[in-house]
XYZ file of C-alpha atoms in Angstrom:
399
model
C -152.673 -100.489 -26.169
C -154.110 -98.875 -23.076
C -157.761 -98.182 -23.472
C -157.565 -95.109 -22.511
C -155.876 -94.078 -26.131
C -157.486 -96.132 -27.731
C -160.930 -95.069 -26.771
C -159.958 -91.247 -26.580
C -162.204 -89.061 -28.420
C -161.650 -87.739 -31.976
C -164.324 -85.136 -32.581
C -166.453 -82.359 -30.743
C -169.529 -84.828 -30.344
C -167.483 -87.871 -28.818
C -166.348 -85.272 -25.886
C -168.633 -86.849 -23.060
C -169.389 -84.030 -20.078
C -167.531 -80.677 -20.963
C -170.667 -79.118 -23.483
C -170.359 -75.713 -22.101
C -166.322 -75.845 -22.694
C -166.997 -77.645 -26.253
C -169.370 -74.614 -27.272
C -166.545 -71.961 -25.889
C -164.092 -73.667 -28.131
C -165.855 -73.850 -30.972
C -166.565 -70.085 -31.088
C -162.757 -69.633 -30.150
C -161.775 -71.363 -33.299
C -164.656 -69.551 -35.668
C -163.651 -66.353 -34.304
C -159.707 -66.993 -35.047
C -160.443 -68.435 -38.646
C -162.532 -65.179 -39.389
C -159.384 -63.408 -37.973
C -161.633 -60.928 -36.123
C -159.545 -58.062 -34.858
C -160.501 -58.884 -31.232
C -159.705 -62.344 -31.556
C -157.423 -63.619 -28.746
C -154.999 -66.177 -30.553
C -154.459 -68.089 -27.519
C -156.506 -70.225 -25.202
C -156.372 -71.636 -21.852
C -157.807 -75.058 -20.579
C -157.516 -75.328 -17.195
C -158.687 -78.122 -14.896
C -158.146 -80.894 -12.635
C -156.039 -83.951 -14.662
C -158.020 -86.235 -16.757
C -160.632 -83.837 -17.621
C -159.871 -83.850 -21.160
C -157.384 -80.842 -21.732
C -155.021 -82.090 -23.493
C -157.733 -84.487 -25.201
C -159.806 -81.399 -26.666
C -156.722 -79.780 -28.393
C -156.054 -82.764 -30.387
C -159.915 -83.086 -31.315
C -159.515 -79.432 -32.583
C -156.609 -80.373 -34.736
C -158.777 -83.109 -36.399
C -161.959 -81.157 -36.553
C -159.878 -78.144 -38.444
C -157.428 -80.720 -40.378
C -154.746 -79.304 -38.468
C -150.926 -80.497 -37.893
C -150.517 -80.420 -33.839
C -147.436 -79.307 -32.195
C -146.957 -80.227 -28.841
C -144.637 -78.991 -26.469
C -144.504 -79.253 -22.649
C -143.926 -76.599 -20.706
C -141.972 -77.977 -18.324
C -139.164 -78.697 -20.849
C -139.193 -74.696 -22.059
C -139.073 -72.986 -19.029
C -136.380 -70.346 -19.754
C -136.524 -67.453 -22.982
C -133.633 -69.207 -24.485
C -135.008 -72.542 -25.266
C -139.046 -70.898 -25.923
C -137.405 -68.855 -28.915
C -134.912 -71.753 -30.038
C -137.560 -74.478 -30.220
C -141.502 -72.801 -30.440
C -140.675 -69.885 -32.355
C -140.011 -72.141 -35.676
C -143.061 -74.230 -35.142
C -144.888 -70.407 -34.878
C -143.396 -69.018 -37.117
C -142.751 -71.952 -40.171
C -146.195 -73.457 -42.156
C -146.884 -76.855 -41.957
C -145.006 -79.601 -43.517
C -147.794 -81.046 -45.109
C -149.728 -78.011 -46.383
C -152.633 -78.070 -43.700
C -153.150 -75.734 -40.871
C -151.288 -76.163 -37.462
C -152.130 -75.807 -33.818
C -149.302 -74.990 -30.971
C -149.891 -77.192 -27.826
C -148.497 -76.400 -24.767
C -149.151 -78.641 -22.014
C -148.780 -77.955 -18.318
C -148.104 -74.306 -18.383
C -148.326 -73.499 -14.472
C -144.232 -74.541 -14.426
C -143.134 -72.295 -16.989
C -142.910 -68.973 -14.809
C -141.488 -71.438 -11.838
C -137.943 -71.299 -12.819
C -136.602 -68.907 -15.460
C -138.748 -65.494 -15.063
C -137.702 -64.380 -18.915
C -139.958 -67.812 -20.275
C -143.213 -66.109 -19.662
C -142.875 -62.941 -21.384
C -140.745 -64.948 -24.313
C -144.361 -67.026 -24.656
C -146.656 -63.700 -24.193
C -144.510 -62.466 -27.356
C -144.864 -65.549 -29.278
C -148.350 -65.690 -28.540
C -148.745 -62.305 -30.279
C -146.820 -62.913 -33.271
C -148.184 -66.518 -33.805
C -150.514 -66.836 -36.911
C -151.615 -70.395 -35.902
C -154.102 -70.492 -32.859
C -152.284 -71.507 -29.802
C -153.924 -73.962 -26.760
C -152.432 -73.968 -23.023
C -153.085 -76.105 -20.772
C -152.616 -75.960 -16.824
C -154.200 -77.487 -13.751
C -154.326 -73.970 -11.622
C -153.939 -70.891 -14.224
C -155.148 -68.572 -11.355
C -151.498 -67.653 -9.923
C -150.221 -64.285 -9.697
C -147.122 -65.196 -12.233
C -149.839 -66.218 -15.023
C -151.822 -62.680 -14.521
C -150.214 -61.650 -17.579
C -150.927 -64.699 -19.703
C -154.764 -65.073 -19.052
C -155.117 -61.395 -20.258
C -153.768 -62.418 -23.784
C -156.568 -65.227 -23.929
C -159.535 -67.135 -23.759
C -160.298 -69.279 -20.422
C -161.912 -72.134 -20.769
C -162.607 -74.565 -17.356
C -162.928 -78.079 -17.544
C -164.962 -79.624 -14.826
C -164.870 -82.592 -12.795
C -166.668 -85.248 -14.552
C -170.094 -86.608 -13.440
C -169.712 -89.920 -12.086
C -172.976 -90.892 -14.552
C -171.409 -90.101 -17.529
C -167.852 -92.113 -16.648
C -170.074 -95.227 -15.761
C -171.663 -94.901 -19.337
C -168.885 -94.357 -21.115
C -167.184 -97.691 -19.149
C -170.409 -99.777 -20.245
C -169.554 -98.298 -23.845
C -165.697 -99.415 -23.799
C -166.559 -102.880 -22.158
C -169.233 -103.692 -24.971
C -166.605 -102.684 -27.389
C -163.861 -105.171 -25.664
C -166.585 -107.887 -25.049
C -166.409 -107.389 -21.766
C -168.689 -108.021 -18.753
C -167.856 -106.543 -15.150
C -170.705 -106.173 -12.190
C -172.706 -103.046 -12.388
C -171.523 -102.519 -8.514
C -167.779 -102.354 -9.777
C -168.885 -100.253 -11.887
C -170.472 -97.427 -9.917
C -167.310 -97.826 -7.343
C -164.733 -97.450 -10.289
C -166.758 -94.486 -11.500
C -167.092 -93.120 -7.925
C -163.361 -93.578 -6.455
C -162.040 -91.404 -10.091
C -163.891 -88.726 -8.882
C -164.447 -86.676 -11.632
C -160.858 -88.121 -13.708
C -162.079 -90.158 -16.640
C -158.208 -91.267 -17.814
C -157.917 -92.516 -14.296
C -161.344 -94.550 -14.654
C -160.589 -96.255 -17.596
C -157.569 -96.982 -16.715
C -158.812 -98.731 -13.223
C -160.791 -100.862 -15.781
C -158.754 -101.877 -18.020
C -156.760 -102.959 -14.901
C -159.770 -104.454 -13.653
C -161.040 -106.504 -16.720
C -157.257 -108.203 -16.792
C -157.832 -109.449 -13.139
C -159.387 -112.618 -11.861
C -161.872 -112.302 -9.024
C -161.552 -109.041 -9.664
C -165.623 -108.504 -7.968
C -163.731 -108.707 -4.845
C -161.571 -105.975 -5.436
C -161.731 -101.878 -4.167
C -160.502 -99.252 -6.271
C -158.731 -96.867 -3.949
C -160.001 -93.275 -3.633
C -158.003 -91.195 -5.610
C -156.067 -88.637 -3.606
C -156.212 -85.928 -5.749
C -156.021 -81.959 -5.320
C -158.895 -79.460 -5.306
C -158.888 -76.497 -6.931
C -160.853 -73.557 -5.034
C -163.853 -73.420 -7.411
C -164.371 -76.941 -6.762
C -163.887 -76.959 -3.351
C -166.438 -73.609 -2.470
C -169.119 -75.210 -4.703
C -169.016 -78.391 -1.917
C -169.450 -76.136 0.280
C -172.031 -73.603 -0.908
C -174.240 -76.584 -3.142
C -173.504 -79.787 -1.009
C -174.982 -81.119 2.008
C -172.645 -80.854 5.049
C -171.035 -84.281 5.872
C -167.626 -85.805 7.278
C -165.974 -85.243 3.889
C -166.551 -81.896 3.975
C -164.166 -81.164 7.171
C -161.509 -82.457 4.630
C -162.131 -79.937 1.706
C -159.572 -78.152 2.282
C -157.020 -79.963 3.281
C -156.417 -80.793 -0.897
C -156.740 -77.069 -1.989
C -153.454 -75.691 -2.202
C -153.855 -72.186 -0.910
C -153.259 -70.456 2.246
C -156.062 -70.763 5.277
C -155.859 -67.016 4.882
C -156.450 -66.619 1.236
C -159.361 -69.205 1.954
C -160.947 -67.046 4.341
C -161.257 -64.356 1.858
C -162.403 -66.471 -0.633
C -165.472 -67.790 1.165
C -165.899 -63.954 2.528
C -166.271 -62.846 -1.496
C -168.550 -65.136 -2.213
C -170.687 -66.292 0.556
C -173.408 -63.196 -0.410
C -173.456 -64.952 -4.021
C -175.014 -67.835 -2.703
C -176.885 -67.495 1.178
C -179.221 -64.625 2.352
C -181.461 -63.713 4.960
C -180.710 -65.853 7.987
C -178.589 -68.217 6.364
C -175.855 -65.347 5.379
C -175.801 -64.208 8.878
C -174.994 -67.598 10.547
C -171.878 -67.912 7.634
C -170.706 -64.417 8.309
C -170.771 -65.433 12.273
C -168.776 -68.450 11.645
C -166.683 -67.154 9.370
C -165.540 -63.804 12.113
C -165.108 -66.623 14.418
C -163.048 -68.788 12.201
C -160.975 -65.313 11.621
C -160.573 -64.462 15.752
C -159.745 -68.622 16.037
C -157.220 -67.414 12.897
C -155.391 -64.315 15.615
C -155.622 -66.671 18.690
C -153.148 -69.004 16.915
C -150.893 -66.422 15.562
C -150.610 -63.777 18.206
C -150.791 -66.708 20.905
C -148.975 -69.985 19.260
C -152.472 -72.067 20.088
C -152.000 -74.187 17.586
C -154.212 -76.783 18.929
C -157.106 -74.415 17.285
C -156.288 -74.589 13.727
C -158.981 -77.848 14.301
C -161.758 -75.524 15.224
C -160.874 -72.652 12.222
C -161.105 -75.513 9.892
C -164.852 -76.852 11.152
C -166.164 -73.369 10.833
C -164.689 -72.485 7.733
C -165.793 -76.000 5.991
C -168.353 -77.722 7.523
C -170.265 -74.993 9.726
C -170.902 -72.864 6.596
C -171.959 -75.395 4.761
C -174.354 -76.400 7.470
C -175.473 -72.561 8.124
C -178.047 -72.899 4.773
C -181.744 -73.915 5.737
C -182.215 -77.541 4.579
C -185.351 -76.602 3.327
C -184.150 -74.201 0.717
C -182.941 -75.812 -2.334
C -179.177 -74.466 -3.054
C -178.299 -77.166 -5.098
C -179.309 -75.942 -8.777
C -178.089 -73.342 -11.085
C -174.165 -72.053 -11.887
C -172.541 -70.048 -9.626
C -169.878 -67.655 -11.366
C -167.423 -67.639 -7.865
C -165.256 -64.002 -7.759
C -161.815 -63.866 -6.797
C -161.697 -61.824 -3.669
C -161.736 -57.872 -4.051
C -159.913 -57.541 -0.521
C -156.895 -59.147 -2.302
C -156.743 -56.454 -5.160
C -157.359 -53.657 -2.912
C -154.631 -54.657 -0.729
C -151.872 -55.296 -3.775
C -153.419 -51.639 -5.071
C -152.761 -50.219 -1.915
C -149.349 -51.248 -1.448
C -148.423 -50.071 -5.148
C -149.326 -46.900 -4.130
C -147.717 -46.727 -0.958
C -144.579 -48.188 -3.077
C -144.891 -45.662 -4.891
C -145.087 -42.616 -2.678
C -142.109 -44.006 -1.218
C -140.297 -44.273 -4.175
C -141.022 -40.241 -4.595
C -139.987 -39.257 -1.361
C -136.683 -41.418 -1.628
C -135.742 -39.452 -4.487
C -136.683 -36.175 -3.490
C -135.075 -36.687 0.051
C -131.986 -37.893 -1.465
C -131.644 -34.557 -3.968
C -132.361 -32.142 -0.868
C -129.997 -34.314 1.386
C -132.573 -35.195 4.152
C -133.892 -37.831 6.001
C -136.528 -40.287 4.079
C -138.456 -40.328 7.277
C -138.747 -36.820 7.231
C -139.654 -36.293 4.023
C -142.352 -39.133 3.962
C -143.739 -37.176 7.307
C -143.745 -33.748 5.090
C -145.187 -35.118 2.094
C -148.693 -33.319 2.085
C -147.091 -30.047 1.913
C -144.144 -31.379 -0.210
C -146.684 -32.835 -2.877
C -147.650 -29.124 -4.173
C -143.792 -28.541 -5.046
C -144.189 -32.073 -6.540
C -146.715 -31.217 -8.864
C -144.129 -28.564 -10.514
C -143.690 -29.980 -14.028
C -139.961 -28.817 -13.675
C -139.405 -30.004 -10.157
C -140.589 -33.398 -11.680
C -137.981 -33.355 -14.592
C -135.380 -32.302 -12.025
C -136.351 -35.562 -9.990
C -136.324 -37.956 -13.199
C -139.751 -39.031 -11.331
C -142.329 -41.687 -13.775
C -144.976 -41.342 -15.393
C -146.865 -43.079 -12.693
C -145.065 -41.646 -9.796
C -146.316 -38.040 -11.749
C -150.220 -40.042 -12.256
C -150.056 -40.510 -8.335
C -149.067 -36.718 -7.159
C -151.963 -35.768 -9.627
C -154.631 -37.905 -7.583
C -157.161 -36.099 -5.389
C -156.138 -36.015 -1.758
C -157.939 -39.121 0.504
C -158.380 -41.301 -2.984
């Protein structure tokens, strides 16, 4: 049996690492047995893999004496098959008279393929009387907006390397094992942060001969952007951290924005000022390439953006401590508000140009003066316009 089954927790206090996720499920589940109106009935454990996500929801089933259903997402990505196959295990009580929990694993490639599976789940979700857990490795994509309104997000960290090396002593004293304390600290090291993948390297490991001359291979693993800004913001500045983020999966772009949001959360004085400078010249290094094909300089946007902000706080000043709660970039939600309303202006203008038979051009260039006929509550009926299009004439000029 691999050890990392056999050793996997089975209740809240054997969850080694995640406290502050343990405490927000544990009021999650209070909250939905006292069926409090403004209970969410869903929620969301996101993470990188091996954190424990999938781990927790089964240590909720036994804490509550609750039948788990599991599904994976990646087998119910279209409405058809959500409503044929979870909308029984919602909707029927458990076989053997006990409560029930509805796991979905690996929700990020539900929206991927079949856009009707999302809202199928967001529906299910609402009409489920059995709490149901989600878990993903990113849950901040556009697609899943929808989803994390409906519930409670809960992030599961990276694991101290510390705690893995304890709990490793713990399994080998269980197995009557011995392995070097060295071998140790490098198996707990090279997981970084994945605890399934540690005990897995020693199981592996403890079945090897001469095994204290082996090296357990970094593991190559993606970074999500929390991770990956904390490095920057909290760590010292090293040759590691020009690699940060060349695991996060995000545009350079979006990057840039990110760090722009939240470099005021962490630096002042002096220290802000030398980030802001790096980061305008990361962004003109950014136009170079793109309005002048200089490729060669995607090099130098990447040393400013990762390891000259990180080097731009005084090593005196200790940035190190405390939580940092890091906020997804306004710029990006202006910019998607701004072109809904343009969208939507030109979505007026296409229907009133095509009922007085002129030009769209012409009538988006007339609009000021067109938008007091607009207001006209029959003029508005005549042009079948929406209840938003009509919220959008009604706005103050300039807002």
């Amino acid at each position: 049996m691999q050890w990392s089954e056999r050793y996997r927790p089975s209740c809240f206090a054997e969850v080694m690492g995640q406290n502050l996720a343990v405490e927000k499920v544990k009021k999650f589940i209070k909250d939905f047995q006292k069926n409090l109106h403004d209970a969410k009935k869903a929620i969301i454990f996101y993470g990188p893999p091996g954190t424990g996500k999938t781990t927790i929801a089964h240590v909720i089933a036994n804490e509550t004496n609750s039948e788990i259903f599991e599904l994976n997402a990646s087998d119910l990505r279209n409405k058809e098959k959500l409503h044929e196959i979870l909308r029984p295990a919602i909707e029927q009580k458990s076989l053997l008279g006990r409560g029930k929990i509805i796991l979905i694993d690996e929700v990020d490639g539900i929206s991927s393929v079949d856009r009707g599976g999302l809202e199928e789940l967001l529906l299910l979700i609402d009409s489920s009387s059995y709490p149901v857990i989600i878990t993903a490795n990113d849950i901040w994509g556009r697609k899943l907006n929808s989803l994390r309104k409906k519930s409670e997000i809960v992030q599961l960290k990276e694991i101290d390397y510390r705690i893995i090396r304890d709990l490793l002593i713990e399994i080998l004293r269980r197995e009557n094992c011995f392995i070097k304390g060295n071998i140790l600290t490098n198996i707990s090291v090279k997981a970084k942060g994945d605890l399934r993948a540690a005990i897995n390297d020693l199981q592996t490991v403890a079945g090897m001969r001469g095994y204290s001359d082996i090296l357990i291979d970094e593991r190559n693993k993606e970074t999500d952007i929390f991770s990956a800004l904390r490095m920057i913001f909290k760590g010292k500045p090293h040759n590691d951290t020009l690699k940060i983020f060349d695991s996060v999966q995000m545009p350079i772009d979006e990057i840039i924005l990110w760090l722009e949001e939240n470099i005021p959360l962490e630096y002042g004085g002096e220290d802000l000022a030398k980030a802001c400078e790096l980061l305008s010249k990361a962004d003109i290094f950014k136009e170079r390439i793109y309005k002048q094909q200089y490729w060669r300089f995607l090099v130098y946007e990447n040393i400013f953006l990762s390891y000259g902000i990180s080097a731009s706080k005084n090593s005196n000043k200790n940035y190190a401590g405390g939580f940092t709660n890091y906020k997804k970039p306004m710029r990006i939600l202006k910019m998607w508000m701004n072109n809904q309303r343009i969208s939507t202006k030109k979505s007026i203008t296409q229907k009133y140009a095509k009922y007085v038979h002129i030009g769209e051009k012409r009538a988006l260039k007339e609009f000021p003066l067109l938008k007091q006929i607009l207001l006209n509550s029959v003029v508005q009926k005549e042009l079948k316009l929406s209840e938003e299009e009509i919220l959008y004439l009604k706005e103050p000029a300039g807002s």
